[in-house]
Coordinates of C-alpha atoms and ligand atoms in Angstrom, one line a residue:
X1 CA 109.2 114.3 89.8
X2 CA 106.1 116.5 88.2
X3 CA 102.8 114.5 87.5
X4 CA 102.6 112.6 90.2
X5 CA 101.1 114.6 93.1
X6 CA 97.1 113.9 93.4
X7 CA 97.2 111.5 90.8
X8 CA 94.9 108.6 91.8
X9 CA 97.0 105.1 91.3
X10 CA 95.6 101.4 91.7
X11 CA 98.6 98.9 92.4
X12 CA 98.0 95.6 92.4
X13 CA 100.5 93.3 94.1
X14 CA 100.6 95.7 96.7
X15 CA 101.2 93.5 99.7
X16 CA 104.9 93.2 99.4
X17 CA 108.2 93.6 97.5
X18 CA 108.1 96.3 94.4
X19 CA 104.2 96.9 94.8
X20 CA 104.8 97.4 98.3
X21 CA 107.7 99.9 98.0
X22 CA 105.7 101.6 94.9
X23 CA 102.7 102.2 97.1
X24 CA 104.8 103.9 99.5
X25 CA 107.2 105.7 97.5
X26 CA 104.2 107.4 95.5
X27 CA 102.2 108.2 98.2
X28 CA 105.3 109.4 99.7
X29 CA 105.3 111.7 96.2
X30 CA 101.4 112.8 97.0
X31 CA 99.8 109.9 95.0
X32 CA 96.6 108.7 95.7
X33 CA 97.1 104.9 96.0
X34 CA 94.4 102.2 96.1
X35 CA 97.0 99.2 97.5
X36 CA 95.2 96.2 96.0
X37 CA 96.4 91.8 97.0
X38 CA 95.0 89.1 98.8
X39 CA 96.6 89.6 101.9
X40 CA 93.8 91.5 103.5
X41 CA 96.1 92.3 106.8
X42 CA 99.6 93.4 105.2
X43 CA 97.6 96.1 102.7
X44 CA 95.6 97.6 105.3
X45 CA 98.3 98.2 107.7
X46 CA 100.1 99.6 104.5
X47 CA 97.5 101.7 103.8
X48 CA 97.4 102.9 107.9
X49 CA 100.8 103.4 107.2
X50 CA 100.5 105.8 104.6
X51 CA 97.9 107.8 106.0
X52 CA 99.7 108.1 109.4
X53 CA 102.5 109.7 107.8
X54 CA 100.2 111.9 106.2
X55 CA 99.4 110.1 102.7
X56 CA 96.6 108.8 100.6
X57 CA 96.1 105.5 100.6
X58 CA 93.2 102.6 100.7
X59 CA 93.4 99.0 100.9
X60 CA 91.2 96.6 98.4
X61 CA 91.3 92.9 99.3
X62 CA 91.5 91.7 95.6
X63 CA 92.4 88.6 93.8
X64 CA 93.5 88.9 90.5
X65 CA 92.3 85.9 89.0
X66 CA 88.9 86.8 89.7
X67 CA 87.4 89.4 87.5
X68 CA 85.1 90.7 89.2
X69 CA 87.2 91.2 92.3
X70 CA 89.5 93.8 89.8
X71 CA 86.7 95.4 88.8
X72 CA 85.1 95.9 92.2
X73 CA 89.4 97.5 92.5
X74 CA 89.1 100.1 90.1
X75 CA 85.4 101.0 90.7
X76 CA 86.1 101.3 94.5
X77 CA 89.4 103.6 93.4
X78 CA 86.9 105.6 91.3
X79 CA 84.5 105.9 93.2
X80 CA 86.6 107.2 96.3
X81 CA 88.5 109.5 94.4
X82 CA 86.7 110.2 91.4
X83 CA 89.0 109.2 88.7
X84 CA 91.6 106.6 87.7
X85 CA 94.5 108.1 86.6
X86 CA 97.3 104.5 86.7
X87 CA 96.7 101.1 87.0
X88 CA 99.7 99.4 88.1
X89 CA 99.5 95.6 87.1
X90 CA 102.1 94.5 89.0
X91 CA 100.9 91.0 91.0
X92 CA 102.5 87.9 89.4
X93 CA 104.3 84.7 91.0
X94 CA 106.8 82.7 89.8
X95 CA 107.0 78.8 90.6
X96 CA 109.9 78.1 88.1
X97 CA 110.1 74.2 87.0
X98 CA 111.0 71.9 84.5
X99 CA 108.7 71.5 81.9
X100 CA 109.2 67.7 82.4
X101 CA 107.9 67.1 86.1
X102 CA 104.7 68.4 84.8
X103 CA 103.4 70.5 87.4
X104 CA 100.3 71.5 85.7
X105 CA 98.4 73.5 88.7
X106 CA 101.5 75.8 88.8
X107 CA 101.7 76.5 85.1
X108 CA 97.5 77.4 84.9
X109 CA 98.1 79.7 88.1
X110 CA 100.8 81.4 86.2
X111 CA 98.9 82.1 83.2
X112 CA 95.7 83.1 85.4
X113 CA 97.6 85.2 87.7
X114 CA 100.8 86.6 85.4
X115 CA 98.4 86.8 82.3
X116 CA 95.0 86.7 82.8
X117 CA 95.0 89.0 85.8
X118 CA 96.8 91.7 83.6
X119 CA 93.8 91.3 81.5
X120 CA 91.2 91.7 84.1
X121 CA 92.8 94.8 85.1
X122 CA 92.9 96.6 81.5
X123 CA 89.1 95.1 81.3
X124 CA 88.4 96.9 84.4
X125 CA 90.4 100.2 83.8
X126 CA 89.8 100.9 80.4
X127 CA 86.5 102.3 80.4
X128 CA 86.7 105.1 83.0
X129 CA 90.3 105.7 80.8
X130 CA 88.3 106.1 77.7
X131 CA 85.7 108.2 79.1
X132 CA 88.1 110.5 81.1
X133 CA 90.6 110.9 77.7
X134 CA 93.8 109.8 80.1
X135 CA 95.3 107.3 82.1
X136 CA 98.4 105.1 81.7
X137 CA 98.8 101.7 82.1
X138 CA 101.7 100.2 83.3
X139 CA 102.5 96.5 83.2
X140 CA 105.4 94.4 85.2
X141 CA 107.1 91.8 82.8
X142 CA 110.4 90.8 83.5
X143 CA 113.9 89.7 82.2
X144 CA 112.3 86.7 81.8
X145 CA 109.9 88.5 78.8
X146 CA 112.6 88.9 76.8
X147 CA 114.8 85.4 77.6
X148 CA 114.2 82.0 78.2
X149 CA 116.5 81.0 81.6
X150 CA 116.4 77.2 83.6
X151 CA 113.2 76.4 84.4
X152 CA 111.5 79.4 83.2
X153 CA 109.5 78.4 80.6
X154 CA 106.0 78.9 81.6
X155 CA 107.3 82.1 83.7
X156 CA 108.7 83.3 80.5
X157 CA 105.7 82.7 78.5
X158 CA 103.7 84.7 80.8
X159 CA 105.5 87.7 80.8
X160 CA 106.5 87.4 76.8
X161 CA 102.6 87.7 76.8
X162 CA 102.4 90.5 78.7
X163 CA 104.8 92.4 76.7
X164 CA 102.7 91.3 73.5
X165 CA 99.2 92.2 74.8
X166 CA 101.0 95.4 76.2
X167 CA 102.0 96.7 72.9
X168 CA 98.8 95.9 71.6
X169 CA 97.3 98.1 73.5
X170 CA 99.7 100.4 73.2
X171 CA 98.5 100.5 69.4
X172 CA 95.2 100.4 70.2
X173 CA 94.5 103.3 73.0
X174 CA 96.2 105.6 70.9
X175 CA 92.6 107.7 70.2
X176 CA 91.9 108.2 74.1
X177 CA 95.1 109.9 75.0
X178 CA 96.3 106.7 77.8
X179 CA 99.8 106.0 77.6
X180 CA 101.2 102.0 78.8
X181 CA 104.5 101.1 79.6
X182 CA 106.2 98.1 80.3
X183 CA 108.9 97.5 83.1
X184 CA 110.8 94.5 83.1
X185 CA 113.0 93.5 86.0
X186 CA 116.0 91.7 86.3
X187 CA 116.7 90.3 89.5
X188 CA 115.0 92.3 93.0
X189 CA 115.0 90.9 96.6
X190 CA 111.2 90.5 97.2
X191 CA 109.2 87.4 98.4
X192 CA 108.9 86.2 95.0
X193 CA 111.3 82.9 95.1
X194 CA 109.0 81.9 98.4
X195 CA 106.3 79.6 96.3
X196 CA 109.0 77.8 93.9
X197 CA 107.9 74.0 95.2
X198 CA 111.2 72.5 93.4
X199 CA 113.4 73.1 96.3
X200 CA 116.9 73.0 94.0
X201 CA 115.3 75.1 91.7
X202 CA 114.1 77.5 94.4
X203 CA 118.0 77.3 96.4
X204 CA 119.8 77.5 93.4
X205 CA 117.5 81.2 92.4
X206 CA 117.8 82.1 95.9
X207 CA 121.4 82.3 96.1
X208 CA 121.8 84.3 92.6
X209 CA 119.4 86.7 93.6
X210 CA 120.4 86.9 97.5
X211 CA 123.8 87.6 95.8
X212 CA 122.9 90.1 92.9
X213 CA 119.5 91.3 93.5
X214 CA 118.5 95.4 94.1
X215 CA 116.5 96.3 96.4
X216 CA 112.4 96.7 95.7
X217 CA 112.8 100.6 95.3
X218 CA 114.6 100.0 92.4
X219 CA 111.1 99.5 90.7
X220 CA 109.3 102.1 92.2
X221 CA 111.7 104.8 91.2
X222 CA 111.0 103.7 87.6
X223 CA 107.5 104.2 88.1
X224 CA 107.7 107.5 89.3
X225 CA 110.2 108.2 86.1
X226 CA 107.3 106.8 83.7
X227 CA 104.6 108.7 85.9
X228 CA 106.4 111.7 85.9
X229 CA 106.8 112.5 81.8
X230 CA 105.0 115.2 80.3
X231 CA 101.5 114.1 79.1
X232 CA 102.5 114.1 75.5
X233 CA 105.8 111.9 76.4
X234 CA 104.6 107.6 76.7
X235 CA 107.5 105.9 77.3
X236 CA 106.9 102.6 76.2
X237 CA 109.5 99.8 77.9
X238 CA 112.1 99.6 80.7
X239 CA 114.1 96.8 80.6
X240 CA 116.7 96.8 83.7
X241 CA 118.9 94.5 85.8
X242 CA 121.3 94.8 88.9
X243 CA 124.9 96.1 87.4
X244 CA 126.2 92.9 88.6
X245 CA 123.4 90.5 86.3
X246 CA 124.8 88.9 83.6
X247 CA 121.5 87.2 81.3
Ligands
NDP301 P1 106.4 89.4 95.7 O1 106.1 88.0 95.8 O2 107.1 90.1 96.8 O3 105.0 90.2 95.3 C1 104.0 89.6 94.5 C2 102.8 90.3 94.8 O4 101.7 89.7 93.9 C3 102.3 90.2 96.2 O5 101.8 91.4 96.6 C4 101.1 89.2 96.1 O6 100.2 89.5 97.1 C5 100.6 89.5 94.7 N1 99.8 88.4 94.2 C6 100.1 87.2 93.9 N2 99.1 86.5 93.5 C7 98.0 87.3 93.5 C8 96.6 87.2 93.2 N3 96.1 86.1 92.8 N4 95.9 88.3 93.3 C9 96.4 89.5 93.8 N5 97.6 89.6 94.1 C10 98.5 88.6 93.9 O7 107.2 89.5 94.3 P2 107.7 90.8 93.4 O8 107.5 92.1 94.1 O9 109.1 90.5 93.0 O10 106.7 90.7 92.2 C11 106.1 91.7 91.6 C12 106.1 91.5 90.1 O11 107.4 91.6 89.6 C13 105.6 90.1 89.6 O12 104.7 90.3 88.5 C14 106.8 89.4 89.2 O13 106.6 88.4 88.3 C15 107.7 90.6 88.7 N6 109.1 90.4 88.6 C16 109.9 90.2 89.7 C17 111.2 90.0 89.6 C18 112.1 89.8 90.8 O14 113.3 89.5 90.7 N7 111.6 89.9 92.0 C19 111.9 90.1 88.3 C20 111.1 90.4 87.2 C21 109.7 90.5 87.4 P3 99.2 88.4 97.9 O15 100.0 87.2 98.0 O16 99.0 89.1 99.2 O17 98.0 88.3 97.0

């Protein structure tokens, strides 16, 4: 695991389940790790964490929708450690519905926090990336970026967006030396089924993913794989699901 130690890494989504074992698993590697969420009290006892056991590590009370709360993120990151070497966009939820019951609020916080907070952070990371020549961007999508599933319409949209605007970029930051990659998850044991208001919807995703779901670190090893390349090596998209997931 070469090219991670001192590297300086925002992670956003940092307050529980795979950017919550990412932030520790890197730091554990000799990251730098700006832990960034709304849950002011779960990051900052993270972060204590951390540095207790001898890390890096500092808490930024962020939400995502809010732009200038990412770019306060990444300017606090940079201007504690003096660079930005990854952004980790990472925060998303996931109140799966029918399209039919019409649950408008859920489907605009979606896009705001799945998609438009992806964008906020690339807004905010991409200049000090473009003036430093290097950084890498790393975006979580999911199974549900590549396939449509019940009740995951919206969800799916989001993330098919991500992986769009992500290879976009990909084509675009090709003159500053950043690298992006996408991971998409299949099924991990995290909070994320908590805020699914349809209640069969939310049981019936419960017990598939309390029955095939890996654990968090599953995620964060794949980081530290895409971290750990050779600068000249970008790899572009993980795509990977508990053994026992079928779609
Ligand atoms: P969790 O619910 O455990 O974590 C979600 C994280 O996103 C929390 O830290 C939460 O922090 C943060 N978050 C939510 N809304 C905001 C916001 N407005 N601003 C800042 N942070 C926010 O779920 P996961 O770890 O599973 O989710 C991580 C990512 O993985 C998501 O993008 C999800 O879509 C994706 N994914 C998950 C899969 C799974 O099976 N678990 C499969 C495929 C993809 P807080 O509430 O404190 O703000």
């Amino acid at each position: 695991m070469e090219n991670i130690k001192n590297k300086v890494v925002v992670i956003t989504g940092g307050s529980s389940g795979m950017g919550e074992a990412t932030a520790r698993y890197l730091a554990a590697k000799g990251a730098k790790v700006v832990i960034a969420a709304r849950r002011a009290e779960r990051i900052v006892a993270l972060a204590a964490e951390i540095t207790a056991s001898g890390g890096t590590a500092i808490a930024v009370t962020t939400d995502v929708t809010k732009r200038d709360d990412v770019k306060k993120l990444v300017d606090q990151a940079v201007d504690t450690y003096g660079r930005i070497d990854v952004l980790i966009n990472n925060a998303g939820v996931m109140p799966l519905s029918p399209i039919e019951q019409l649950k408008i609020d859920e489907w605009d916080h979606m896009i705001d926090v799945n998609l438009r907070g992806v964008l906020h952070g690339i807004a905010a990371a991409l200049p000090h990336m473009k003036a430093q020549k290097s950084g890498h961007i790393i975006n979580t999508a999911s199974v549900a970026g590549h396939k449509i599933f019940g009740a995951s319409a919206v969800y799916s949209a989001t993330k098919f967006a991500v992986r769009a605007l992500s290879e976009g970029l990909r084509q675009e930051v090709k003159p500053y030396n950043i690298r992006t990659t996408i991971i998409s998850p299949g099924a991990v044991k995290t909070e994320l089924l908590d805020h699914i208001s349809d209640k069969d919807v939310q049981a019936a995703n419960q017990e598939y993913v309390g029955q095939v779901g890996v654990s968090a670190d599953s995620y964060a090893h794949l980081v530290a794989f895409v971290m750990s390349q050779p600068d000249d090596v970008d790899i572009n998209e993980i795509l990977f699901r508990p053994t026992a997931q079928e779609l």
